[in-house]
C-alpha cells in the first residue's frame, strides 16, 4: 500500500476508485505519483493474485472526497495510457461505491395505509431527506416498506440508531425495521443464493418414466394402444395381448 502525502482531514467520506489497464510491473508508489498529478489521493492498493502475489494489472485508488475522485476519473479515464500499457486507463467508482455514497436506508414494518408525509415527518428529525419512496405493488398499494436517502452518512446513521426496533407508527403493532439498503452486488448475491436453494429442493420427477412405487407425475398421460383404452404401465401391455388371444381361442374352439 502506498499512502498519499496529504491525509483526509476534512471529515468527508473517502471514495474508492477501481483502476484497470495498469502495467503489471508498476508499483503502488508509481501509480500514486501519477494520480497525485490530478487529484488528492489517500492511498493506492495494487490488486494481486492470491497464489503468486503478482499484480493483476489493476488497483484501487482511495480519494479523500467525491470531488477529488471525480477529478481523477475526469483526468484519467480513457485519456491517459501508462508506459508499457496497450490501452488507456479505465477509471471508475468501485462496485457499490455510488450506492454507498447515497446514504440510503431501508424502512420496513410500515402500516400499509401510511403516507409519505408521515414517514418524512418522523425521519426528518435526524437530517435532510434527499429522497423518499414508499414501495408499492402493481395496484399502487403499499408493501409496508420504503427507501429514503439522507444528505450525509452521519444523518442516516443517527436515524438508524434512533428508530430501528424502537419506534412504532400509529396503526402498527410492531416496531419499525431500519437498516442500510442493499447494494446491487448484495441483491444479486441474494438472488443467486435463493435460486440455488430452490434448485436443491426441487422434486426430482421424471415425467416420461413414472415410478412404480409412487404416484404418477402430474399431467402424465398413459400411451394409447389402439384398443380403445390406455395402458397406465407399458410393461403390462404384452400380458393384456396374451389374455386377449386366450379369450379368442376359447371363443373359437369352446364356444359352440
mmCIF file of N, CA and C in Angstrom, residues 11-119:
data_model
loop_
_atom_site.group_PDB
_atom_site.id
_atom_site.type_symbol
_atom_site.label_atom_id
_atom_site.label_comp_id
_atom_site.label_asym_id
_atom_site.label_seq_id
_atom_site.Cartn_x
_atom_site.Cartn_y
_atom_site.Cartn_z
ATOM 1 N N UNK A 11 -13.138 15.417 7.080
ATOM 2 C CA UNK A 11 -14.320 14.780 7.650
ATOM 3 C C UNK A 11 -15.244 14.203 6.593
ATOM 4 N N UNK A 12 -14.933 14.413 5.310
ATOM 5 C CA UNK A 12 -15.748 13.847 4.238
ATOM 6 C C UNK A 12 -15.454 12.360 4.082
ATOM 7 N N UNK A 13 -16.367 11.665 3.413
ATOM 8 C CA UNK A 13 -16.194 10.231 3.197
ATOM 9 C C UNK A 13 -15.170 9.963 2.105
ATOM 10 N N UNK A 14 -14.257 9.036 2.373
ATOM 11 C CA UNK A 14 -13.309 8.613 1.350
ATOM 12 C C UNK A 14 -14.041 7.836 0.263
ATOM 13 N N UNK A 15 -13.497 7.878 -0.942
ATOM 14 C CA UNK A 15 -14.125 7.235 -2.090
ATOM 15 C C UNK A 15 -13.119 6.304 -2.753
ATOM 16 N N UNK A 16 -13.561 5.076 -3.041
ATOM 17 C CA UNK A 16 -12.689 4.078 -3.664
ATOM 18 C C UNK A 16 -12.940 4.020 -5.168
ATOM 19 N N UNK A 17 -11.860 4.145 -5.941
ATOM 20 C CA UNK A 17 -11.920 4.021 -7.392
ATOM 21 C C UNK A 17 -11.246 2.727 -7.827
ATOM 22 N N UNK A 18 -11.796 2.109 -8.862
ATOM 23 C CA UNK A 18 -11.149 0.951 -9.478
ATOM 24 C C UNK A 18 -10.411 1.436 -10.717
ATOM 25 N N UNK A 19 -9.159 0.995 -10.861
ATOM 26 C CA UNK A 19 -8.333 1.416 -11.999
ATOM 27 C C UNK A 19 -7.837 0.178 -12.734
ATOM 28 N N UNK A 20 -8.162 0.084 -14.011
ATOM 29 C CA UNK A 20 -7.707 -1.022 -14.844
ATOM 30 C C UNK A 20 -6.684 -0.572 -15.866
ATOM 31 N N UNK A 21 -6.060 -1.526 -16.556
ATOM 32 C CA UNK A 21 -5.017 -1.273 -17.558
ATOM 33 C C UNK A 21 -3.761 -0.664 -16.928
ATOM 34 N N UNK A 22 -3.416 -1.176 -15.746
ATOM 35 C CA UNK A 22 -2.176 -0.769 -15.074
ATOM 36 C C UNK A 22 -1.092 -1.795 -15.413
ATOM 37 N N UNK A 23 0.026 -1.390 -16.000
ATOM 38 C CA UNK A 23 1.094 -2.355 -16.307
ATOM 39 C C UNK A 23 1.498 -3.141 -15.063
ATOM 40 N N UNK A 24 1.704 -4.435 -15.224
ATOM 41 C CA UNK A 24 1.950 -5.300 -14.076
ATOM 42 C C UNK A 24 3.282 -5.025 -13.379
ATOM 43 N N UNK A 25 4.195 -4.343 -14.069
ATOM 44 C CA UNK A 25 5.491 -4.068 -13.443
ATOM 45 C C UNK A 25 5.462 -2.820 -12.558
ATOM 46 N N UNK A 26 4.385 -2.043 -12.625
ATOM 47 C CA UNK A 26 4.329 -0.786 -11.876
ATOM 48 C C UNK A 26 4.068 -1.037 -10.395
ATOM 49 N N UNK A 27 4.681 -0.209 -9.555
ATOM 50 C CA UNK A 27 4.495 -0.310 -8.110
ATOM 51 C C UNK A 27 3.385 0.634 -7.663
ATOM 52 N N UNK A 28 2.945 0.453 -6.424
ATOM 53 C CA UNK A 28 1.902 1.320 -5.867
ATOM 54 C C UNK A 28 2.385 2.766 -5.776
ATOM 55 N N UNK A 29 3.651 2.946 -5.439
ATOM 56 C CA UNK A 29 4.205 4.303 -5.338
ATOM 57 C C UNK A 29 4.199 5.001 -6.693
ATOM 58 N N UNK A 30 4.475 4.256 -7.759
ATOM 59 C CA UNK A 30 4.478 4.846 -9.101
ATOM 60 C C UNK A 30 3.066 5.248 -9.530
ATOM 61 N N UNK A 31 2.095 4.391 -9.242
ATOM 62 C CA UNK A 31 0.701 4.716 -9.580
ATOM 63 C C UNK A 31 0.236 5.922 -8.766
ATOM 64 N N UNK A 32 0.603 5.952 -7.499
ATOM 65 C CA UNK A 32 0.233 7.075 -6.632
ATOM 66 C C UNK A 32 0.764 8.396 -7.191
ATOM 67 N N UNK A 33 2.016 8.393 -7.620
ATOM 68 C CA UNK A 33 2.626 9.618 -8.146
ATOM 69 C C UNK A 33 1.884 10.119 -9.381
ATOM 70 N N UNK A 34 1.413 9.196 -10.216
ATOM 71 C CA UNK A 34 0.690 9.583 -11.434
ATOM 72 C C UNK A 34 -0.650 10.229 -11.084
ATOM 73 N N UNK A 35 -1.402 9.625 -10.166
ATOM 74 C CA UNK A 35 -2.728 10.156 -9.837
ATOM 75 C C UNK A 35 -2.649 11.443 -9.022
ATOM 76 N N UNK A 36 -1.574 11.623 -8.277
ATOM 77 C CA UNK A 36 -1.443 12.853 -7.497
ATOM 78 C C UNK A 36 -1.207 14.073 -8.383
ATOM 79 N N UNK A 37 -0.946 13.852 -9.661
ATOM 80 C CA UNK A 37 -0.839 14.977 -10.592
ATOM 81 C C UNK A 37 -2.203 15.621 -10.843
ATOM 82 N N UNK A 38 -3.275 14.853 -10.590
ATOM 83 C CA UNK A 38 -4.613 15.329 -10.953
ATOM 84 C C UNK A 38 -5.554 15.497 -9.763
ATOM 85 N N UNK A 39 -5.278 14.799 -8.654
ATOM 86 C CA UNK A 39 -6.212 14.846 -7.523
ATOM 87 C C UNK A 39 -5.494 14.454 -6.239
ATOM 88 N N UNK A 40 -6.128 14.759 -5.121
ATOM 89 C CA UNK A 40 -5.611 14.303 -3.834
ATOM 90 C C UNK A 40 -5.913 12.812 -3.689
ATOM 91 N N UNK A 41 -4.931 12.056 -3.225
ATOM 92 C CA UNK A 41 -5.082 10.608 -3.085
ATOM 93 C C UNK A 41 -4.616 10.197 -1.695
ATOM 94 N N UNK A 42 -5.429 9.386 -1.014
ATOM 95 C CA UNK A 42 -5.057 8.886 0.312
ATOM 96 C C UNK A 42 -4.129 7.683 0.206
ATOM 97 N N UNK A 43 -4.479 6.748 -0.683
ATOM 98 C CA UNK A 43 -3.646 5.548 -0.810
ATOM 99 C C UNK A 43 -3.944 4.807 -2.106
ATOM 100 N N UNK A 44 -3.021 3.919 -2.479
ATOM 101 C CA UNK A 44 -3.165 3.062 -3.661
ATOM 102 C C UNK A 44 -2.889 1.626 -3.241
ATOM 103 N N UNK A 45 -3.751 0.711 -3.683
ATOM 104 C CA UNK A 45 -3.582 -0.711 -3.379
ATOM 105 C C UNK A 45 -3.618 -1.509 -4.681
ATOM 106 N N UNK A 46 -2.476 -2.094 -5.043
ATOM 107 C CA UNK A 46 -2.421 -2.958 -6.218
ATOM 108 C C UNK A 46 -3.172 -4.253 -5.915
ATOM 109 N N UNK A 47 -4.018 -4.700 -6.838
ATOM 110 C CA UNK A 47 -4.735 -5.965 -6.677
ATOM 111 C C UNK A 47 -3.820 -7.086 -7.163
ATOM 112 N N UNK A 48 -3.551 -8.048 -6.273
ATOM 113 C CA UNK A 48 -2.581 -9.096 -6.575
ATOM 114 C C UNK A 48 -3.225 -10.477 -6.620
ATOM 115 N N UNK A 49 -2.602 -11.359 -7.383
ATOM 116 C CA UNK A 49 -3.030 -12.750 -7.439
ATOM 117 C C UNK A 49 -2.747 -13.417 -6.092
ATOM 118 N N UNK A 50 -3.725 -14.125 -5.551
ATOM 119 C CA UNK A 50 -3.561 -14.719 -4.223
ATOM 120 C C UNK A 50 -2.479 -15.792 -4.190
ATOM 121 N N UNK A 51 -2.312 -16.494 -5.290
ATOM 122 C CA UNK A 51 -1.336 -17.590 -5.306
ATOM 123 C C UNK A 51 0.083 -17.093 -5.557
ATOM 124 N N UNK A 52 0.241 -16.220 -6.561
ATOM 125 C CA UNK A 52 1.590 -15.786 -6.951
ATOM 126 C C UNK A 52 1.991 -14.445 -6.345
ATOM 127 N N UNK A 53 0.999 -13.693 -5.830
ATOM 128 C CA UNK A 53 1.222 -12.357 -5.267
ATOM 129 C C UNK A 53 1.734 -11.358 -6.303
ATOM 130 N N UNK A 54 1.565 -11.689 -7.574
ATOM 131 C CA UNK A 54 1.956 -10.761 -8.638
ATOM 132 C C UNK A 54 0.766 -9.882 -9.008
ATOM 133 N N UNK A 55 1.044 -8.719 -9.561
ATOM 134 C CA UNK A 55 -0.009 -7.772 -9.924
ATOM 135 C C UNK A 55 -0.935 -8.360 -10.980
ATOM 136 N N UNK A 56 -2.217 -8.047 -10.846
ATOM 137 C CA UNK A 56 -3.204 -8.492 -11.832
ATOM 138 C C UNK A 56 -3.505 -7.395 -12.856
ATOM 139 N N UNK A 57 -2.730 -6.320 -12.815
ATOM 140 C CA UNK A 57 -2.908 -5.257 -13.795
ATOM 141 C C UNK A 57 -4.011 -4.276 -13.460
ATOM 142 N N UNK A 58 -4.367 -4.200 -12.176
ATOM 143 C CA UNK A 58 -5.399 -3.253 -11.753
ATOM 144 C C UNK A 58 -5.163 -2.895 -10.286
ATOM 145 N N UNK A 59 -5.841 -1.855 -9.828
ATOM 146 C CA UNK A 59 -5.637 -1.412 -8.449
ATOM 147 C C UNK A 59 -6.828 -0.607 -7.961
ATOM 148 N N UNK A 60 -6.829 -0.311 -6.665
ATOM 149 C CA UNK A 60 -7.802 0.594 -6.064
ATOM 150 C C UNK A 60 -7.080 1.883 -5.685
ATOM 151 N N UNK A 61 -7.715 3.002 -5.991
ATOM 152 C CA UNK A 61 -7.203 4.313 -5.604
ATOM 153 C C UNK A 61 -8.221 4.944 -4.657
ATOM 154 N N UNK A 62 -7.777 5.314 -3.461
ATOM 155 C CA UNK A 62 -8.670 5.901 -2.460
ATOM 156 C C UNK A 62 -8.475 7.412 -2.439
ATOM 157 N N UNK A 63 -9.550 8.143 -2.714
ATOM 158 C CA UNK A 63 -9.514 9.611 -2.686
ATOM 159 C C UNK A 63 -10.242 10.116 -1.443
ATOM 160 N N UNK A 64 -9.852 11.292 -0.925
ATOM 161 C CA UNK A 64 -10.431 11.783 0.336
ATOM 162 C C UNK A 64 -11.864 12.299 0.221
ATOM 163 N N UNK A 65 -12.358 12.500 -0.991
ATOM 164 C CA UNK A 65 -13.721 13.007 -1.154
ATOM 165 C C UNK A 65 -14.225 12.654 -2.550
ATOM 166 N N UNK A 66 -15.513 12.818 -2.729
ATOM 167 C CA UNK A 66 -16.098 12.549 -4.038
ATOM 168 C C UNK A 66 -15.604 13.558 -5.070
ATOM 169 N N UNK A 67 -15.384 14.778 -4.635
ATOM 170 C CA UNK A 67 -14.881 15.810 -5.543
ATOM 171 C C UNK A 67 -13.516 15.424 -6.098
ATOM 172 N N UNK A 68 -12.615 14.946 -5.224
ATOM 173 C CA UNK A 68 -11.283 14.545 -5.678
ATOM 174 C C UNK A 68 -11.361 13.295 -6.553
ATOM 175 N N UNK A 69 -12.267 12.385 -6.214
ATOM 176 C CA UNK A 69 -12.437 11.177 -7.028
ATOM 177 C C UNK A 69 -12.890 11.538 -8.439
ATOM 178 N N UNK A 70 -13.809 12.490 -8.539
ATOM 179 C CA UNK A 70 -14.288 12.916 -9.862
ATOM 180 C C UNK A 70 -13.162 13.549 -10.678
ATOM 181 N N UNK A 71 -12.258 14.267 -10.010
ATOM 182 C CA UNK A 71 -11.111 14.850 -10.712
ATOM 183 C C UNK A 71 -10.247 13.754 -11.330
ATOM 184 N N UNK A 72 -10.006 12.695 -10.557
ATOM 185 C CA UNK A 72 -9.179 11.592 -11.048
ATOM 186 C C UNK A 72 -9.843 10.880 -12.222
ATOM 187 N N UNK A 73 -11.150 10.662 -12.122
ATOM 188 C CA UNK A 73 -11.880 9.994 -13.206
ATOM 189 C C UNK A 73 -11.853 10.845 -14.468
ATOM 190 N N UNK A 74 -12.158 12.131 -14.330
ATOM 191 C CA UNK A 74 -12.212 13.022 -15.491
ATOM 192 C C UNK A 74 -10.858 13.145 -16.185
ATOM 193 N N UNK A 75 -9.772 13.129 -15.409
ATOM 194 C CA UNK A 75 -8.448 13.345 -15.989
ATOM 195 C C UNK A 75 -7.846 12.084 -16.603
ATOM 196 N N UNK A 76 -8.218 10.912 -16.085
ATOM 197 C CA UNK A 76 -7.507 9.687 -16.484
ATOM 198 C C UNK A 76 -8.329 8.676 -17.270
ATOM 199 N N UNK A 77 -9.613 8.596 -17.041
ATOM 200 C CA UNK A 77 -10.404 7.535 -17.678
ATOM 201 C C UNK A 77 -10.402 7.675 -19.196
ATOM 202 N N UNK A 78 -9.888 6.643 -19.864
ATOM 203 C CA UNK A 78 -9.813 6.594 -21.333
ATOM 204 C C UNK A 78 -8.986 7.734 -21.930
ATOM 205 N N UNK A 79 -8.166 8.399 -21.102
ATOM 206 C CA UNK A 79 -7.393 9.548 -21.595
ATOM 207 C C UNK A 79 -5.887 9.377 -21.403
ATOM 208 N N UNK A 80 -5.489 8.637 -20.382
ATOM 209 C CA UNK A 80 -4.059 8.517 -20.084
ATOM 210 C C UNK A 80 -3.619 7.061 -20.201
ATOM 211 N N UNK A 81 -2.589 6.824 -21.000
ATOM 212 C CA UNK A 81 -2.025 5.485 -21.158
ATOM 213 C C UNK A 81 -0.667 5.439 -20.469
ATOM 214 N N UNK A 82 -0.499 4.492 -19.565
ATOM 215 C CA UNK A 82 0.749 4.389 -18.810
ATOM 216 C C UNK A 82 1.822 3.676 -19.632
ATOM 217 N N UNK A 83 3.094 3.953 -19.364
ATOM 218 C CA UNK A 83 4.192 3.304 -20.090
ATOM 219 C C UNK A 83 4.117 1.779 -19.961
ATOM 220 N N UNK A 84 4.127 1.097 -21.102
ATOM 221 C CA UNK A 84 4.058 -0.358 -21.102
ATOM 222 C C UNK A 84 2.658 -0.905 -21.268
ATOM 223 N N UNK A 85 1.642 -0.030 -21.269
ATOM 224 C CA UNK A 85 0.252 -0.473 -21.436
ATOM 225 C C UNK A 85 -0.176 -0.312 -22.889
ATOM 226 N N UNK A 86 -1.060 -1.187 -23.348
ATOM 227 C CA UNK A 86 -1.546 -1.125 -24.726
ATOM 228 C C UNK A 86 -2.834 -0.324 -24.857
ATOM 229 N N UNK A 87 -3.483 -0.034 -23.733
ATOM 230 C CA UNK A 87 -4.758 0.689 -23.748
ATOM 231 C C UNK A 87 -4.757 1.750 -22.651
ATOM 232 N N UNK A 88 -5.584 2.783 -22.791
ATOM 233 C CA UNK A 88 -5.648 3.823 -21.755
ATOM 234 C C UNK A 88 -6.247 3.302 -20.454
ATOM 235 N N UNK A 89 -5.987 4.011 -19.380
ATOM 236 C CA UNK A 89 -6.508 3.639 -18.070
ATOM 237 C C UNK A 89 -8.032 3.597 -18.070
ATOM 238 N N UNK A 90 -8.572 2.653 -17.334
ATOM 239 C CA UNK A 90 -10.010 2.560 -17.102
ATOM 240 C C UNK A 90 -10.245 2.902 -15.628
ATOM 241 N N UNK A 91 -10.849 4.044 -15.382
ATOM 242 C CA UNK A 91 -11.026 4.530 -14.008
ATOM 243 C C UNK A 91 -12.514 4.727 -13.743
ATOM 244 N N UNK A 92 -13.011 4.080 -12.714
ATOM 245 C CA UNK A 92 -14.430 4.203 -12.373
ATOM 246 C C UNK A 92 -14.611 3.995 -10.871
ATOM 247 N N UNK A 93 -15.782 4.355 -10.384
ATOM 248 C CA UNK A 93 -16.099 4.094 -8.984
ATOM 249 C C UNK A 93 -16.137 2.579 -8.767
ATOM 250 N N UNK A 94 -15.550 2.123 -7.675
ATOM 251 C CA UNK A 94 -15.563 0.692 -7.360
ATOM 252 C C UNK A 94 -17.000 0.225 -7.142
ATOM 253 N N UNK A 95 -17.223 -1.079 -7.327
ATOM 254 C CA UNK A 95 -18.567 -1.644 -7.172
ATOM 255 C C UNK A 95 -19.169 -1.269 -5.818
ATOM 256 N N UNK A 96 -20.407 -0.760 -5.862
ATOM 257 C CA UNK A 96 -21.129 -0.431 -4.640
ATOM 258 C C UNK A 96 -20.826 0.940 -4.065
ATOM 259 N N UNK A 97 -19.800 1.641 -4.598
ATOM 260 C CA UNK A 97 -19.420 2.931 -4.025
ATOM 261 C C UNK A 97 -20.494 3.997 -4.218
ATOM 262 N N UNK A 98 -21.046 4.083 -5.423
ATOM 263 C CA UNK A 98 -22.063 5.111 -5.673
ATOM 264 C C UNK A 98 -23.287 4.891 -4.794
ATOM 265 N N UNK A 99 -23.680 3.623 -4.638
ATOM 266 C CA UNK A 99 -24.831 3.327 -3.781
ATOM 267 C C UNK A 99 -24.506 3.624 -2.318
ATOM 268 N N UNK A 100 -23.283 3.325 -1.914
ATOM 269 C CA UNK A 100 -22.881 3.606 -0.530
ATOM 270 C C UNK A 100 -22.913 5.101 -0.248
ATOM 271 N N UNK A 101 -22.533 5.891 -1.235
ATOM 272 C CA UNK A 101 -22.485 7.341 -1.054
ATOM 273 C C UNK A 101 -23.869 7.985 -1.070
ATOM 274 N N UNK A 102 -24.890 7.207 -1.421
ATOM 275 C CA UNK A 102 -26.256 7.749 -1.411
ATOM 276 C C UNK A 102 -26.833 7.823 -0.002
ATOM 277 N N UNK A 103 -26.209 7.119 0.960
ATOM 278 C CA UNK A 103 -26.685 7.097 2.351
ATOM 279 C C UNK A 103 -28.153 6.664 2.384
ATOM 280 N N UNK A 104 -28.389 5.514 1.766
ATOM 281 C CA UNK A 104 -29.753 5.027 1.554
ATOM 282 C C UNK A 104 -30.145 4.019 2.627
ATOM 283 N N UNK A 105 -31.332 4.222 3.210
ATOM 284 C CA UNK A 105 -31.856 3.336 4.241
ATOM 285 C C UNK A 105 -33.096 2.603 3.743
ATOM 286 N N UNK A 106 -33.257 1.380 4.235
ATOM 287 C CA UNK A 106 -34.487 0.613 4.023
ATOM 288 C C UNK A 106 -35.304 0.683 5.303
ATOM 289 N N UNK A 107 -36.601 0.960 5.169
ATOM 290 C CA UNK A 107 -37.502 1.037 6.325
ATOM 291 C C UNK A 107 -38.614 0.021 6.132
ATOM 292 N N UNK A 108 -38.730 -0.925 7.055
ATOM 293 C CA UNK A 108 -39.759 -1.952 6.972
ATOM 294 C C UNK A 108 -40.743 -1.880 8.124
ATOM 295 N N UNK A 109 -41.810 -2.671 8.035
ATOM 296 C CA UNK A 109 -42.880 -2.746 9.036
ATOM 297 C C UNK A 109 -43.689 -1.452 9.116
ATOM 298 N N UNK A 110 -43.827 -0.774 7.976
ATOM 299 C CA UNK A 110 -44.691 0.408 7.927
ATOM 300 C C UNK A 110 -46.143 -0.029 7.788
ATOM 301 N N UNK A 111 -47.085 0.693 8.391
ATOM 302 C CA UNK A 111 -48.504 0.397 8.157
ATOM 303 C C UNK A 111 -48.822 0.554 6.664
ATOM 304 N N UNK A 112 -49.685 -0.301 6.147
ATOM 305 C CA UNK A 112 -49.984 -0.275 4.714
ATOM 306 C C UNK A 112 -50.652 1.030 4.271
ATOM 307 N N UNK A 113 -51.303 1.721 5.203
ATOM 308 C CA UNK A 113 -52.006 2.955 4.833
ATOM 309 C C UNK A 113 -51.191 4.212 5.141
ATOM 310 N N UNK A 114 -49.924 4.060 5.494
ATOM 311 C CA UNK A 114 -49.110 5.217 5.854
ATOM 312 C C UNK A 114 -48.822 6.071 4.621
ATOM 313 N N UNK A 115 -48.717 7.376 4.828
ATOM 314 C CA UNK A 115 -48.432 8.302 3.737
ATOM 315 C C UNK A 115 -46.978 8.761 3.812
ATOM 316 N N UNK A 116 -46.460 9.216 2.676
ATOM 317 C CA UNK A 116 -45.064 9.643 2.628
ATOM 318 C C UNK A 116 -44.804 10.812 3.572
ATOM 319 N N UNK A 117 -45.783 11.694 3.727
ATOM 320 C CA UNK A 117 -45.610 12.839 4.628
ATOM 321 C C UNK A 117 -45.393 12.381 6.068
ATOM 322 N N UNK A 118 -46.089 11.316 6.468
ATOM 323 C CA UNK A 118 -45.946 10.813 7.832
ATOM 324 C C UNK A 118 -44.556 10.223 8.048
ATOM 325 N N UNK A 119 -44.057 9.501 7.044
ATOM 326 C CA UNK A 119 -42.712 8.928 7.144
ATOM 327 C C UNK A 119 -41.671 10.047 7.165
#
